[in-house]
PDB file of C-alpha atoms in Angstrom:
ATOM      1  CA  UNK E 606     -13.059 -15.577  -2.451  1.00 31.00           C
ATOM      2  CA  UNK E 607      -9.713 -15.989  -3.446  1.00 36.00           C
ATOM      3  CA  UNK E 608      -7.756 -13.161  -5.108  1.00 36.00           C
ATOM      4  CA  UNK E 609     -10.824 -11.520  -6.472  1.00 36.00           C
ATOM      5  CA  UNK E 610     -13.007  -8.368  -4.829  1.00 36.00           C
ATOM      6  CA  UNK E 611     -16.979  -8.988  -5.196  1.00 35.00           C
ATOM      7  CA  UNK E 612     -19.082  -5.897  -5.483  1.00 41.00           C
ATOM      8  CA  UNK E 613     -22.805  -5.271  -3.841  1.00 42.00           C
ATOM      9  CA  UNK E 614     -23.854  -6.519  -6.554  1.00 46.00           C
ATOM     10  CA  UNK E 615     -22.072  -9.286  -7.172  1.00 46.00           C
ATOM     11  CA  UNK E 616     -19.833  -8.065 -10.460  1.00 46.00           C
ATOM     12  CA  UNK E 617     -16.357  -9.564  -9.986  1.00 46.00           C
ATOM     13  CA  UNK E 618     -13.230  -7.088 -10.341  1.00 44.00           C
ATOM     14  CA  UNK E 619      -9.499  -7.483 -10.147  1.00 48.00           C
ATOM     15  CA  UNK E 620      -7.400  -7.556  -7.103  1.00 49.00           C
ATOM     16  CA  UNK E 621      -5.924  -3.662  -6.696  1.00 58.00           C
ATOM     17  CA  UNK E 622      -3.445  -3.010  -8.734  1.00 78.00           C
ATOM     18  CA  UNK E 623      -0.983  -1.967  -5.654  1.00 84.00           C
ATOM     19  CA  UNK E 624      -0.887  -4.410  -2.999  1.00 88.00           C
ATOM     20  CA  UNK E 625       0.901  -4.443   0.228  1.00 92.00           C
ATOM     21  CA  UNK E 626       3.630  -7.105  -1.052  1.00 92.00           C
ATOM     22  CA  UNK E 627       3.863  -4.437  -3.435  1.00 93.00           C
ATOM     23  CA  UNK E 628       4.169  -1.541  -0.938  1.00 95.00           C
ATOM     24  CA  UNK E 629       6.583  -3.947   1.605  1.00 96.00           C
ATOM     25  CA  UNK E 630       8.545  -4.785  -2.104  1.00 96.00           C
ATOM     26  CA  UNK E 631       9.219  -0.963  -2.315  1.00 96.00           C
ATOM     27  CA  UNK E 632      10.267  -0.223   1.193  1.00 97.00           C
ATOM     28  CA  UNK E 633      12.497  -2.653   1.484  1.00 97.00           C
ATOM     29  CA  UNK E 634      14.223  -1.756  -1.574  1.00 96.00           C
ATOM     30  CA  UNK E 635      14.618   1.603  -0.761  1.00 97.00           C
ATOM     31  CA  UNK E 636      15.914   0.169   3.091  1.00 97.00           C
ATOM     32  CA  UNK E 637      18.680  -2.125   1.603  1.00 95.00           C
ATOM     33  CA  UNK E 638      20.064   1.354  -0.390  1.00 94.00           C
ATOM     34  CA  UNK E 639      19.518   3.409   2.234  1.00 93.00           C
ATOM     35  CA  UNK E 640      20.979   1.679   5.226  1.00 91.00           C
ATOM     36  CA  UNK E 641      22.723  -0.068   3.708  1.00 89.00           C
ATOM     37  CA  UNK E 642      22.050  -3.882   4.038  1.00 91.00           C
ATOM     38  CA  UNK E 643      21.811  -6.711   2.347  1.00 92.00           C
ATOM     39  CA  UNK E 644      18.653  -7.924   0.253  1.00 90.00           C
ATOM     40  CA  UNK E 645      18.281 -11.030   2.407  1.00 90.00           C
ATOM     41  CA  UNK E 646      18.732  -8.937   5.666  1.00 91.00           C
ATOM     42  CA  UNK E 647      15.293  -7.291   5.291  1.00 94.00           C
ATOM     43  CA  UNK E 648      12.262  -9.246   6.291  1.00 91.00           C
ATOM     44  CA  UNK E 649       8.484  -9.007   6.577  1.00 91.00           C
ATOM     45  CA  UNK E 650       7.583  -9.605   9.831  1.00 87.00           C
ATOM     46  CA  UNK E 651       5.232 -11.906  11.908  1.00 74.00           C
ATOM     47  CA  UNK E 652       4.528 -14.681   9.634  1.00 63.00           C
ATOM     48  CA  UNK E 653       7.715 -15.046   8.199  1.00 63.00           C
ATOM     49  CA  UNK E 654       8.934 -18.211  10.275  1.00 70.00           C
ATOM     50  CA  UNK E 655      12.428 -17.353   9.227  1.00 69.00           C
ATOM     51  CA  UNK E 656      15.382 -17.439  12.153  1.00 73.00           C
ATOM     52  CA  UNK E 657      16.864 -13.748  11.874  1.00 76.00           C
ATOM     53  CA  UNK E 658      20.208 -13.425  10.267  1.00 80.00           C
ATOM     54  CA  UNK E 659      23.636 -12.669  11.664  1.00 82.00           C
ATOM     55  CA  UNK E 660      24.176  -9.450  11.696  1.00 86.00           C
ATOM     56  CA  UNK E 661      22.325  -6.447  11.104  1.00 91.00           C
ATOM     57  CA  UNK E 662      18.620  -6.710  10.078  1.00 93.00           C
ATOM     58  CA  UNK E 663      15.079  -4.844   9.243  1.00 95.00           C
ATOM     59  CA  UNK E 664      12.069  -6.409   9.695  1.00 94.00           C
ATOM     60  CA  UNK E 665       9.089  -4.631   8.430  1.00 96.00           C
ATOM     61  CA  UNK E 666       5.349  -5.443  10.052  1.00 96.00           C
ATOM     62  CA  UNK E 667       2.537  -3.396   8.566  1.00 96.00           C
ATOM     63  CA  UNK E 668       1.294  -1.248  11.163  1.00 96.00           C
ATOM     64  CA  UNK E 669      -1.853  -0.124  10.768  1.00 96.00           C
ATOM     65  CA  UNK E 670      -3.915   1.255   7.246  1.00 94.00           C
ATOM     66  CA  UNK E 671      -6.246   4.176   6.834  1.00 94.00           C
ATOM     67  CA  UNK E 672      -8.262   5.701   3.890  1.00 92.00           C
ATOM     68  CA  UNK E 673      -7.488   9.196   3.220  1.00 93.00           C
ATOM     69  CA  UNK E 674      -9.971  10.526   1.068  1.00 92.00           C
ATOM     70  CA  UNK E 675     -13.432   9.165  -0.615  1.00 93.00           C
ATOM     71  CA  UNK E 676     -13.110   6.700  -3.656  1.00 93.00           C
ATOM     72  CA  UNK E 677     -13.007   8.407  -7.173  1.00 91.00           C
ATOM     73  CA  UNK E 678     -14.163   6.283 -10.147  1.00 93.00           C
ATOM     74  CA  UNK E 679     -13.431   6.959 -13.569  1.00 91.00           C
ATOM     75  CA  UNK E 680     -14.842   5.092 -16.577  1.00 90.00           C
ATOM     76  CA  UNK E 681     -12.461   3.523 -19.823  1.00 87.00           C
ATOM     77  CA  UNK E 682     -14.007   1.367 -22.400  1.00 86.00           C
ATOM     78  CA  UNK E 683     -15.860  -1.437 -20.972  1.00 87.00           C
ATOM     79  CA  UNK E 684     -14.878  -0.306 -17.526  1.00 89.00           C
ATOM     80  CA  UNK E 685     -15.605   1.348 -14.402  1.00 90.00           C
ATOM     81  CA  UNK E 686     -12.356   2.138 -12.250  1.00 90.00           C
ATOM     82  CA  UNK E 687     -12.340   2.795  -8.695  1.00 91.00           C
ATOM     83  CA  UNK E 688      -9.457   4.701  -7.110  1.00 90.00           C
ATOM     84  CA  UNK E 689      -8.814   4.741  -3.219  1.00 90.00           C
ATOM     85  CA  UNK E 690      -6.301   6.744  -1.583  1.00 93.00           C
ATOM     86  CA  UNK E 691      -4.486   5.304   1.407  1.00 94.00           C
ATOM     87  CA  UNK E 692      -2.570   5.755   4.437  1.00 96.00           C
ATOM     88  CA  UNK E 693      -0.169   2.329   5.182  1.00 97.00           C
ATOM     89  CA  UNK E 694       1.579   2.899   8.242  1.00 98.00           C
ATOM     90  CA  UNK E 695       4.679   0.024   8.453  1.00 98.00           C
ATOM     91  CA  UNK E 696       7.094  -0.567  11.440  1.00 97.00           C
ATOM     92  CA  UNK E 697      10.593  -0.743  10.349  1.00 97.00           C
ATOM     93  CA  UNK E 698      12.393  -2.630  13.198  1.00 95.00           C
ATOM     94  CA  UNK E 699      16.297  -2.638  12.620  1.00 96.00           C
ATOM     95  CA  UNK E 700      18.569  -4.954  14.601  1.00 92.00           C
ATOM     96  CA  UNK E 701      22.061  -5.298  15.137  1.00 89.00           C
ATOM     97  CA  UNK E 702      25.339  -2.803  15.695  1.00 88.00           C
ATOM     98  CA  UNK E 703      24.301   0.525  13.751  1.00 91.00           C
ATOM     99  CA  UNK E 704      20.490   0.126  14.291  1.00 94.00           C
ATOM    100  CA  UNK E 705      20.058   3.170  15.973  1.00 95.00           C
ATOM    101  CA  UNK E 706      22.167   4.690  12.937  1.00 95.00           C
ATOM    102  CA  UNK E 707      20.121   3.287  10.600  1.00 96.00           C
ATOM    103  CA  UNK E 708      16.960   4.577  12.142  1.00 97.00           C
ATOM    104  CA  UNK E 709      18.105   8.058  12.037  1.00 96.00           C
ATOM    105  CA  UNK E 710      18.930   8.062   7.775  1.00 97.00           C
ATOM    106  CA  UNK E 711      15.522   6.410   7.899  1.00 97.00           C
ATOM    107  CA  UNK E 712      13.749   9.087   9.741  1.00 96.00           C
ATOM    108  CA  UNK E 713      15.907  11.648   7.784  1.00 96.00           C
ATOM    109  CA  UNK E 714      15.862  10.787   3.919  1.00 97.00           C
ATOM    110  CA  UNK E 715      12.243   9.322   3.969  1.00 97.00           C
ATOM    111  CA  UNK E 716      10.878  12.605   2.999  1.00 93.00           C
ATOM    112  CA  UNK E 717      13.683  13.287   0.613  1.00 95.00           C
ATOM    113  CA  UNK E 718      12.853  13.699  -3.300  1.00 96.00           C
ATOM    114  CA  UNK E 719      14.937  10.966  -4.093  1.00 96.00           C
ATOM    115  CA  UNK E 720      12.933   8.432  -1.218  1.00 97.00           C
ATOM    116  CA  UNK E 721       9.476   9.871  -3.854  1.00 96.00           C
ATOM    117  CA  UNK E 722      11.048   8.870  -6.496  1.00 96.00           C
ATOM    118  CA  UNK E 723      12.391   5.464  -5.403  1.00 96.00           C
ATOM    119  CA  UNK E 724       9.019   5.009  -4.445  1.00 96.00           C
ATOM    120  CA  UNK E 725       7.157   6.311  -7.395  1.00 93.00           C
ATOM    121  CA  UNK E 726       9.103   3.317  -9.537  1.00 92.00           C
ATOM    122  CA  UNK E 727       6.987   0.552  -7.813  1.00 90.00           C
ATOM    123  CA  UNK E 728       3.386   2.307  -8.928  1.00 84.00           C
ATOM    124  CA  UNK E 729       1.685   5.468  -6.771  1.00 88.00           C
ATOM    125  CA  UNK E 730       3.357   5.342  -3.487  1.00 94.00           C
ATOM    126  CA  UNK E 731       4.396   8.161  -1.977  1.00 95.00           C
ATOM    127  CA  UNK E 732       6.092   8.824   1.358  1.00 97.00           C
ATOM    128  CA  UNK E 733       4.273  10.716   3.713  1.00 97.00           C
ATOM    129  CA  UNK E 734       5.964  10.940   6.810  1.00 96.00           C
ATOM    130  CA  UNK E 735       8.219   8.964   9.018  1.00 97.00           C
ATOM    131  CA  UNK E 736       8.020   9.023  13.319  1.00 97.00           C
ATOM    132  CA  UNK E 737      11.067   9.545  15.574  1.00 97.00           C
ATOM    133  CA  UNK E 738      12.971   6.857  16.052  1.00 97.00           C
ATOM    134  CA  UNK E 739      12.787   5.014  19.542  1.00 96.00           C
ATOM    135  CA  UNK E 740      14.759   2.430  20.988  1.00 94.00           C
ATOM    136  CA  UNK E 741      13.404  -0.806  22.185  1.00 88.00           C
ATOM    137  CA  UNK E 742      14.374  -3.230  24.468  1.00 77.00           C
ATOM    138  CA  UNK E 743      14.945  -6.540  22.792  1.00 74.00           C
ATOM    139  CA  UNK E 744      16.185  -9.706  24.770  1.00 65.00           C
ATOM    140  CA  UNK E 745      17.269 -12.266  22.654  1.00 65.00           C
ATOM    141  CA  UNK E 746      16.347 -16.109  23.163  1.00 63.00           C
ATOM    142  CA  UNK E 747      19.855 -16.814  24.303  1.00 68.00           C
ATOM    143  CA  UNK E 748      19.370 -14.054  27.362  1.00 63.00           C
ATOM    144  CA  UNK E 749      20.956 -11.301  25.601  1.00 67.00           C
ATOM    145  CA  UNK E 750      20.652  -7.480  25.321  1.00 73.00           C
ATOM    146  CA  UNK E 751      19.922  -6.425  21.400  1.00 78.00           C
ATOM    147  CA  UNK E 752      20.283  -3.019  20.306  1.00 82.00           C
ATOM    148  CA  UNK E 753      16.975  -2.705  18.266  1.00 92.00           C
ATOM    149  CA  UNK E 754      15.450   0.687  17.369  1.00 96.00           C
ATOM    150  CA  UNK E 755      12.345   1.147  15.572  1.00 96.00           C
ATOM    151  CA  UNK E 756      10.781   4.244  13.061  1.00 97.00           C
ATOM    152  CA  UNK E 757       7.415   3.910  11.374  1.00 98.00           C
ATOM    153  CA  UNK E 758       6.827   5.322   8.109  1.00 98.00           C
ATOM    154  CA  UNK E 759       3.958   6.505   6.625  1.00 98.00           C
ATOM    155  CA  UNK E 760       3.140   6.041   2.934  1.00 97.00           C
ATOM    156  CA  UNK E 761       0.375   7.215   0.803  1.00 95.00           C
ATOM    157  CA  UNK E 762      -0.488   4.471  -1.413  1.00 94.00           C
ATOM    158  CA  UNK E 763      -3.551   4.911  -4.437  1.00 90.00           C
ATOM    159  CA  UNK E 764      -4.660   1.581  -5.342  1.00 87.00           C
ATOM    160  CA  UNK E 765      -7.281   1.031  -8.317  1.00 87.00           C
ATOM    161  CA  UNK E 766      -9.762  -1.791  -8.995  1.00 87.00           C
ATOM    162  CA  UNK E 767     -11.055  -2.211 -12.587  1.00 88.00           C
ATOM    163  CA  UNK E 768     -15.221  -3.726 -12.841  1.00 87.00           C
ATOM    164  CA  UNK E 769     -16.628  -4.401 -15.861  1.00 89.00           C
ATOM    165  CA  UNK E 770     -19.518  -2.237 -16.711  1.00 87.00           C
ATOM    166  CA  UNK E 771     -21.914  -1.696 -19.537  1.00 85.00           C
ATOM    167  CA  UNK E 772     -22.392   0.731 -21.189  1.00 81.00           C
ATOM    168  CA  UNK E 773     -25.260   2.265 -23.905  1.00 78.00           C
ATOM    169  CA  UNK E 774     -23.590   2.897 -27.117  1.00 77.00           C
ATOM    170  CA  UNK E 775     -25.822   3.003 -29.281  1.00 82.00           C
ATOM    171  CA  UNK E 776     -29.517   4.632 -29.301  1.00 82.00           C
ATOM    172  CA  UNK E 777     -32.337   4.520 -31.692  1.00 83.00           C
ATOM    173  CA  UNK E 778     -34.616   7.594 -31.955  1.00 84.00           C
ATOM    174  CA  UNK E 779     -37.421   8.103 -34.416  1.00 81.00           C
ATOM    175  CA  UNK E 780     -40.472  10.506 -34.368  1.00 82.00           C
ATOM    176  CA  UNK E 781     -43.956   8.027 -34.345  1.00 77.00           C
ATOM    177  CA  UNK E 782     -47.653   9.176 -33.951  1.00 79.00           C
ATOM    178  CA  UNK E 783     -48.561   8.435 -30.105  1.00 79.00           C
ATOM    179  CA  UNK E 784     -52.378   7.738 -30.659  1.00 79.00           C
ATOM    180  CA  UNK E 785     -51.370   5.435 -33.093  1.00 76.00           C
ATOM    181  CA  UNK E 786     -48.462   3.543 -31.270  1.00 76.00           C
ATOM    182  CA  UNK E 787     -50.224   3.778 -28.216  1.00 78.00           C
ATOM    183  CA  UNK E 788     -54.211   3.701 -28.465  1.00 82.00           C
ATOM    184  CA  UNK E 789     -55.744   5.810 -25.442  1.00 80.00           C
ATOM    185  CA  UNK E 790     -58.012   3.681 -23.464  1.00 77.00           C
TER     186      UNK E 790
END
């Protein structure tokens, strides 16, 4: 289908207009000024099929997605617009000396006004909550110990799609003589 949603009934609308490369675009903005770290030292995760950096590092995996409430649709000129509201959940992994650190401001300032904010610059995402940090064990492919903690956040995220729709505007009404338009039998 390519980047376009079909509808039951086969109208065509646009892809939502806040998309998880959006969402992971955000995040890991707000992770390189928060931690801090570099731009190129914070990944997506699983398909990247990039060798992690020297260093410190965050990768981000998307965790898991929910809806949080029932569409809404709203109605512009030639339009119909349907709003969802929901729940991405995404794993923050964070490598490297000062990952446990790093977890902690994570866990701390994701709540903060200025984390909403941050946020609120990339379309409507919102934080929602972020889970305790925990420490995993990570062996590296050399045989090593890696100090690697992980937190994942929680972010409310209300994505809209845009169908075209028709729409009556215009309507002829006139008084006639029913026996006369319409003959009884």
């Amino acid at each position: 289908m390519g980047d376009s949603m079909v509808e039951a009934d086969g109208a065509q609308a646009a892809t939502g207009d806040v998309t998880e490369g959006t969402v992971l675009t955000a995040l890991g903005q707000w992770l390189c000024a928060t931690i801090p770290l570099p731009a190129d030292a914070v990944m997506v995760g699983q398909v990247n099929r990039v060798a992690p950096p020297c260093g410190a590092f965050a990768i981000m995996t998307v965790a898991g997605r929910g809806r949080i409430a029932t569409n809404r649709t709203t109605y512009g000129a030639g339009c119909r617009i349907v709003w969802m509201q929901q729940q991405v959940d995404v794993r923050v992994d964070l490598h490297g000396a000062g990952a446990g650190d790093g977890a902690g401001r994570i866990a701390l300032l994701f709540r903060d006004p200025a984390c909403a904010a941050f946020l609120a610059g990339y379309g409507t995402i919102a934080p929602l909550y972020a889970a305790p940090p925990r420490q995993r064990d990570f062996v590296s492919d050399a045989a090593q110990y890696e100090d690697v903690w992980q937190v994942t956040v929680s972010l409310q995220v209300n994505s809209t799609v845009t169908f075209a729709q028709d729409f009556a505007n215009a309507l002829n009404v006139g008084i006639f003589e029913t026996d006369a338009t319409f003959p009884p039998e």
